[in-house]
Amino acid sequence: MNKITCDECRHEYELTHLNTNLKEQLPNNIERYYIECPNCKAQYTTHYLDDELKKVQAEIKRLQKIYPGKVKQKNKLVRLRKKILLMHNTLKAQVENGE
Ligand SMILES: [Zn+2]
């Protein structure tokens, strides 16, 4: 199981669907997803999503459904996964550094 230790209170808890679906709406249509410590309610951001990221995510889901697809589709899936990782990091930096 995926166990998480809270940095604030050292409480150890399991990552379940109960505390992985928290979402906060930010300006510019950006959504912040976070988990919350069940003990002290400290919040930890897991990732951010914006419209562009959602589009790429939807495309990845679509390609996964038709998997195993042709080589061309597999390559595209690999490319999109790399792209989405980069986009996640860029968006995170943008939101957290206020750029
Ligand atoms: Zn805590």
mmCIF file with all atom_site columns, C-alpha atoms and ligand atoms in Angstrom:
data_model
loop_
_atom_site.group_PDB
_atom_site.id
_atom_site.type_symbol
_atom_site.label_atom_id
_atom_site.label_alt_id
_atom_site.label_comp_id
_atom_site.label_asym_id
_atom_site.label_entity_id
_atom_site.label_seq_id
_atom_site.pdbx_PDB_ins_code
_atom_site.Cartn_x
_atom_site.Cartn_y
_atom_site.Cartn_z
_atom_site.occupancy
_atom_site.B_iso_or_equiv
_atom_site.pdbx_formal_charge
_atom_site.auth_seq_id
_atom_site.auth_comp_id
_atom_site.auth_asym_id
_atom_site.auth_atom_id
_atom_site.pdbx_PDB_model_num
ATOM   1   C  CA . MET A 1 1  ? 0.000   0.000  0.000   1.00 0.00 ? 1  MET A CA 1
ATOM   2   C  CA . ASN A 1 2  ? 0.907   3.602  -0.563  1.00 0.00 ? 2  ASN A CA 1
ATOM   3   C  CA . LYS A 1 3  ? 1.685   5.050  2.856   1.00 0.00 ? 3  LYS A CA 1
ATOM   4   C  CA . ILE A 1 4  ? 2.244   8.718  3.430   1.00 0.00 ? 4  ILE A CA 1
ATOM   5   C  CA . THR A 1 5  ? 3.746   10.394 6.460   1.00 0.00 ? 5  THR A CA 1
ATOM   6   C  CA . CYS A 1 6  ? 2.465   13.863 7.212   1.00 0.00 ? 6  CYS A CA 1
ATOM   7   C  CA . ASP A 1 7  ? 5.282   16.426 7.410   1.00 0.00 ? 7  ASP A CA 1
ATOM   8   C  CA . GLU A 1 8  ? 3.357   18.471 9.939   1.00 0.00 ? 8  GLU A CA 1
ATOM   9   C  CA . CYS A 1 9  ? 2.264   15.933 12.546  1.00 0.00 ? 9  CYS A CA 1
ATOM   10  C  CA . ARG A 1 10 ? 4.163   12.760 11.512  1.00 0.00 ? 10 ARG A CA 1
ATOM   11  C  CA . HIS A 1 11 ? 0.842   10.936 11.269  1.00 0.00 ? 11 HIS A CA 1
ATOM   12  C  CA . GLU A 1 12 ? 1.053   7.978  8.909   1.00 0.00 ? 12 GLU A CA 1
ATOM   13  C  CA . TYR A 1 13 ? -1.868  7.239  6.638   1.00 0.00 ? 13 TYR A CA 1
ATOM   14  C  CA . GLU A 1 14 ? -2.749  5.299  3.543   1.00 0.00 ? 14 GLU A CA 1
ATOM   15  C  CA . LEU A 1 15 ? -3.421  6.974  0.254   1.00 0.00 ? 15 LEU A CA 1
ATOM   16  C  CA . THR A 1 16 ? -6.965  5.979  -0.615  1.00 0.00 ? 16 THR A CA 1
ATOM   17  C  CA . HIS A 1 17 ? -9.641  7.327  -2.898  1.00 0.00 ? 17 HIS A CA 1
ATOM   18  C  CA . LEU A 1 18 ? -10.998 9.151  0.141   1.00 0.00 ? 18 LEU A CA 1
ATOM   19  C  CA . ASN A 1 19 ? -8.180  11.640 0.262   1.00 0.00 ? 19 ASN A CA 1
ATOM   20  C  CA . THR A 1 20 ? -7.007  11.831 -3.332  1.00 0.00 ? 20 THR A CA 1
ATOM   21  C  CA . ASN A 1 21 ? -9.971  13.578 -4.948  1.00 0.00 ? 21 ASN A CA 1
ATOM   22  C  CA . LEU A 1 22 ? -9.807  16.966 -3.304  1.00 0.00 ? 22 LEU A CA 1
ATOM   23  C  CA . LYS A 1 23 ? -9.844  19.789 -5.788  1.00 0.00 ? 23 LYS A CA 1
ATOM   24  C  CA . GLU A 1 24 ? -9.555  23.552 -5.602  1.00 0.00 ? 24 GLU A CA 1
ATOM   25  C  CA . GLN A 1 25 ? -10.497 25.908 -8.403  1.00 0.00 ? 25 GLN A CA 1
ATOM   26  C  CA . LEU A 1 26 ? -7.815  28.510 -9.086  1.00 0.00 ? 26 LEU A CA 1
ATOM   27  C  CA . PRO A 1 27 ? -7.957  31.535 -11.409 1.00 0.00 ? 27 PRO A CA 1
ATOM   28  C  CA . ASN A 1 28 ? -7.373  31.022 -15.157 1.00 0.00 ? 28 ASN A CA 1
ATOM   29  C  CA . ASN A 1 29 ? -9.279  27.728 -15.101 1.00 0.00 ? 29 ASN A CA 1
ATOM   30  C  CA . ILE A 1 30 ? -6.498  25.979 -13.238 1.00 0.00 ? 30 ILE A CA 1
ATOM   31  C  CA . GLU A 1 31 ? -7.448  23.181 -10.860 1.00 0.00 ? 31 GLU A CA 1
ATOM   32  C  CA . ARG A 1 32 ? -5.295  22.234 -7.925  1.00 0.00 ? 32 ARG A CA 1
ATOM   33  C  CA . TYR A 1 33 ? -5.524  18.650 -6.740  1.00 0.00 ? 33 TYR A CA 1
ATOM   34  C  CA . TYR A 1 34 ? -4.376  17.881 -3.251  1.00 0.00 ? 34 TYR A CA 1
ATOM   35  C  CA . ILE A 1 35 ? -4.445  15.380 -0.448  1.00 0.00 ? 35 ILE A CA 1
ATOM   36  C  CA . GLU A 1 36 ? -5.245  16.169 3.129   1.00 0.00 ? 36 GLU A CA 1
ATOM   37  C  CA . CYS A 1 37 ? -3.820  14.640 6.278   1.00 0.00 ? 37 CYS A CA 1
ATOM   38  C  CA . PRO A 1 38 ? -6.765  12.988 8.109   1.00 0.00 ? 38 PRO A CA 1
ATOM   39  C  CA . ASN A 1 39 ? -5.170  13.894 11.425  1.00 0.00 ? 39 ASN A CA 1
ATOM   40  C  CA . CYS A 1 40 ? -4.202  17.585 11.198  1.00 0.00 ? 40 CYS A CA 1
ATOM   41  C  CA . LYS A 1 41 ? -5.785  18.528 7.834   1.00 0.00 ? 41 LYS A CA 1
ATOM   42  C  CA . ALA A 1 42 ? -2.484  19.711 6.393   1.00 0.00 ? 42 ALA A CA 1
ATOM   43  C  CA . GLN A 1 43 ? -2.768  19.959 2.615   1.00 0.00 ? 43 GLN A CA 1
ATOM   44  C  CA . TYR A 1 44 ? -0.304  18.613 0.087   1.00 0.00 ? 44 TYR A CA 1
ATOM   45  C  CA . THR A 1 45 ? -0.623  19.531 -3.555  1.00 0.00 ? 45 THR A CA 1
ATOM   46  C  CA . THR A 1 46 ? -0.359  16.546 -5.850  1.00 0.00 ? 46 THR A CA 1
ATOM   47  C  CA . HIS A 1 47 ? -0.706  18.272 -9.215  1.00 0.00 ? 47 HIS A CA 1
ATOM   48  C  CA . TYR A 1 48 ? -2.335  21.073 -11.168 1.00 0.00 ? 48 TYR A CA 1
ATOM   49  C  CA . LEU A 1 49 ? -4.491  20.840 -14.260 1.00 0.00 ? 49 LEU A CA 1
ATOM   50  C  CA . ASP A 1 50 ? -5.394  23.456 -16.841 1.00 0.00 ? 50 ASP A CA 1
ATOM   51  C  CA . ASP A 1 51 ? -7.389  23.244 -20.067 1.00 0.00 ? 51 ASP A CA 1
ATOM   52  C  CA . GLU A 1 52 ? -4.348  22.352 -22.147 1.00 0.00 ? 52 GLU A CA 1
ATOM   53  C  CA . LEU A 1 53 ? -3.355  19.539 -19.784 1.00 0.00 ? 53 LEU A CA 1
ATOM   54  C  CA . LYS A 1 54 ? -6.893  18.183 -19.730 1.00 0.00 ? 54 LYS A CA 1
ATOM   55  C  CA . LYS A 1 55 ? -6.860  17.997 -23.507 1.00 0.00 ? 55 LYS A CA 1
ATOM   56  C  CA . VAL A 1 56 ? -3.623  16.009 -23.524 1.00 0.00 ? 56 VAL A CA 1
ATOM   57  C  CA . GLN A 1 57 ? -4.947  13.784 -20.737 1.00 0.00 ? 57 GLN A CA 1
ATOM   58  C  CA . ALA A 1 58 ? -8.112  13.069 -22.705 1.00 0.00 ? 58 ALA A CA 1
ATOM   59  C  CA . GLU A 1 59 ? -6.042  12.197 -25.757 1.00 0.00 ? 59 GLU A CA 1
ATOM   60  C  CA . ILE A 1 60 ? -3.912  9.799  -23.685 1.00 0.00 ? 60 ILE A CA 1
ATOM   61  C  CA . LYS A 1 61 ? -7.076  8.127  -22.345 1.00 0.00 ? 61 LYS A CA 1
ATOM   62  C  CA . ARG A 1 62 ? -8.437  7.803  -25.866 1.00 0.00 ? 62 ARG A CA 1
ATOM   63  C  CA . LEU A 1 63 ? -5.220  6.202  -27.117 1.00 0.00 ? 63 LEU A CA 1
ATOM   64  C  CA . GLN A 1 64 ? -5.079  3.848  -24.122 1.00 0.00 ? 64 GLN A CA 1
ATOM   65  C  CA . LYS A 1 65 ? -8.570  2.580  -24.902 1.00 0.00 ? 65 LYS A CA 1
ATOM   66  C  CA . ILE A 1 66 ? -7.573  1.465  -28.376 1.00 0.00 ? 66 ILE A CA 1
ATOM   67  C  CA . TYR A 1 67 ? -4.343  -0.041 -27.067 1.00 0.00 ? 67 TYR A CA 1
ATOM   68  C  CA . PRO A 1 68 ? -2.777  -2.253 -28.349 1.00 0.00 ? 68 PRO A CA 1
ATOM   69  C  CA . GLY A 1 69 ? -2.935  -0.014 -31.334 1.00 0.00 ? 69 GLY A CA 1
ATOM   70  C  CA . LYS A 1 70 ? -0.618  0.448  -34.235 1.00 0.00 ? 70 LYS A CA 1
ATOM   71  C  CA . VAL A 1 71 ? 3.029   1.395  -33.766 1.00 0.00 ? 71 VAL A CA 1
ATOM   72  C  CA . LYS A 1 72 ? 2.213   4.940  -34.753 1.00 0.00 ? 72 LYS A CA 1
ATOM   73  C  CA . GLN A 1 73 ? -0.351  5.209  -31.954 1.00 0.00 ? 73 GLN A CA 1
ATOM   74  C  CA . LYS A 1 74 ? 2.013   3.648  -29.416 1.00 0.00 ? 74 LYS A CA 1
ATOM   75  C  CA . ASN A 1 75 ? 4.687   6.161  -30.311 1.00 0.00 ? 75 ASN A CA 1
ATOM   76  C  CA . LYS A 1 76 ? 2.209   8.958  -29.967 1.00 0.00 ? 76 LYS A CA 1
ATOM   77  C  CA . LEU A 1 77 ? 1.201   7.684  -26.524 1.00 0.00 ? 77 LEU A CA 1
ATOM   78  C  CA . VAL A 1 78 ? 4.839   7.661  -25.384 1.00 0.00 ? 78 VAL A CA 1
ATOM   79  C  CA . ARG A 1 79 ? 5.293   11.170 -26.748 1.00 0.00 ? 79 ARG A CA 1
ATOM   80  C  CA . LEU A 1 80 ? 2.159   12.470 -25.042 1.00 0.00 ? 80 LEU A CA 1
ATOM   81  C  CA . ARG A 1 81 ? 3.142   10.927 -21.700 1.00 0.00 ? 81 ARG A CA 1
ATOM   82  C  CA . LYS A 1 82 ? 6.483   12.727 -21.844 1.00 0.00 ? 82 LYS A CA 1
ATOM   83  C  CA . LYS A 1 83 ? 4.746   15.912 -22.877 1.00 0.00 ? 83 LYS A CA 1
ATOM   84  C  CA . ILE A 1 84 ? 2.234   15.754 -20.032 1.00 0.00 ? 84 ILE A CA 1
ATOM   85  C  CA . LEU A 1 85 ? 4.997   15.260 -17.454 1.00 0.00 ? 85 LEU A CA 1
ATOM   86  C  CA . LEU A 1 86 ? 6.733   18.356 -18.731 1.00 0.00 ? 86 LEU A CA 1
ATOM   87  C  CA . MET A 1 87 ? 3.462   20.286 -18.771 1.00 0.00 ? 87 MET A CA 1
ATOM   88  C  CA . HIS A 1 88 ? 2.728   19.239 -15.191 1.00 0.00 ? 88 HIS A CA 1
ATOM   89  C  CA . ASN A 1 89 ? 6.094   20.561 -14.050 1.00 0.00 ? 89 ASN A CA 1
ATOM   90  C  CA . THR A 1 90 ? 5.778   23.784 -16.010 1.00 0.00 ? 90 THR A CA 1
ATOM   91  C  CA . LEU A 1 91 ? 2.308   24.492 -14.657 1.00 0.00 ? 91 LEU A CA 1
ATOM   92  C  CA . LYS A 1 92 ? 3.391   23.663 -11.103 1.00 0.00 ? 92 LYS A CA 1
ATOM   93  C  CA . ALA A 1 93 ? 6.289   26.127 -11.368 1.00 0.00 ? 93 ALA A CA 1
ATOM   94  C  CA . GLN A 1 94 ? 3.994   28.758 -12.861 1.00 0.00 ? 94 GLN A CA 1
ATOM   95  C  CA . VAL A 1 95 ? 1.383   28.489 -10.119 1.00 0.00 ? 95 VAL A CA 1
ATOM   96  C  CA . GLU A 1 96 ? 3.770   28.151 -7.191  1.00 0.00 ? 96 GLU A CA 1
ATOM   97  C  CA . ASN A 1 97 ? 6.208   30.841 -8.285  1.00 0.00 ? 97 ASN A CA 1
ATOM   98  C  CA . GLY A 1 98 ? 3.481   33.136 -9.520  1.00 0.00 ? 98 GLY A CA 1
ATOM   99  C  CA . GLU A 1 99 ? 5.054   33.498 -12.939 1.00 0.00 ? 99 GLU A CA 1
HETATM 100 ZN ZN . ZN  B 2 .  ? -0.885  15.715 9.737   1.00 0.00 ? 1  ZN  B ZN 1
#
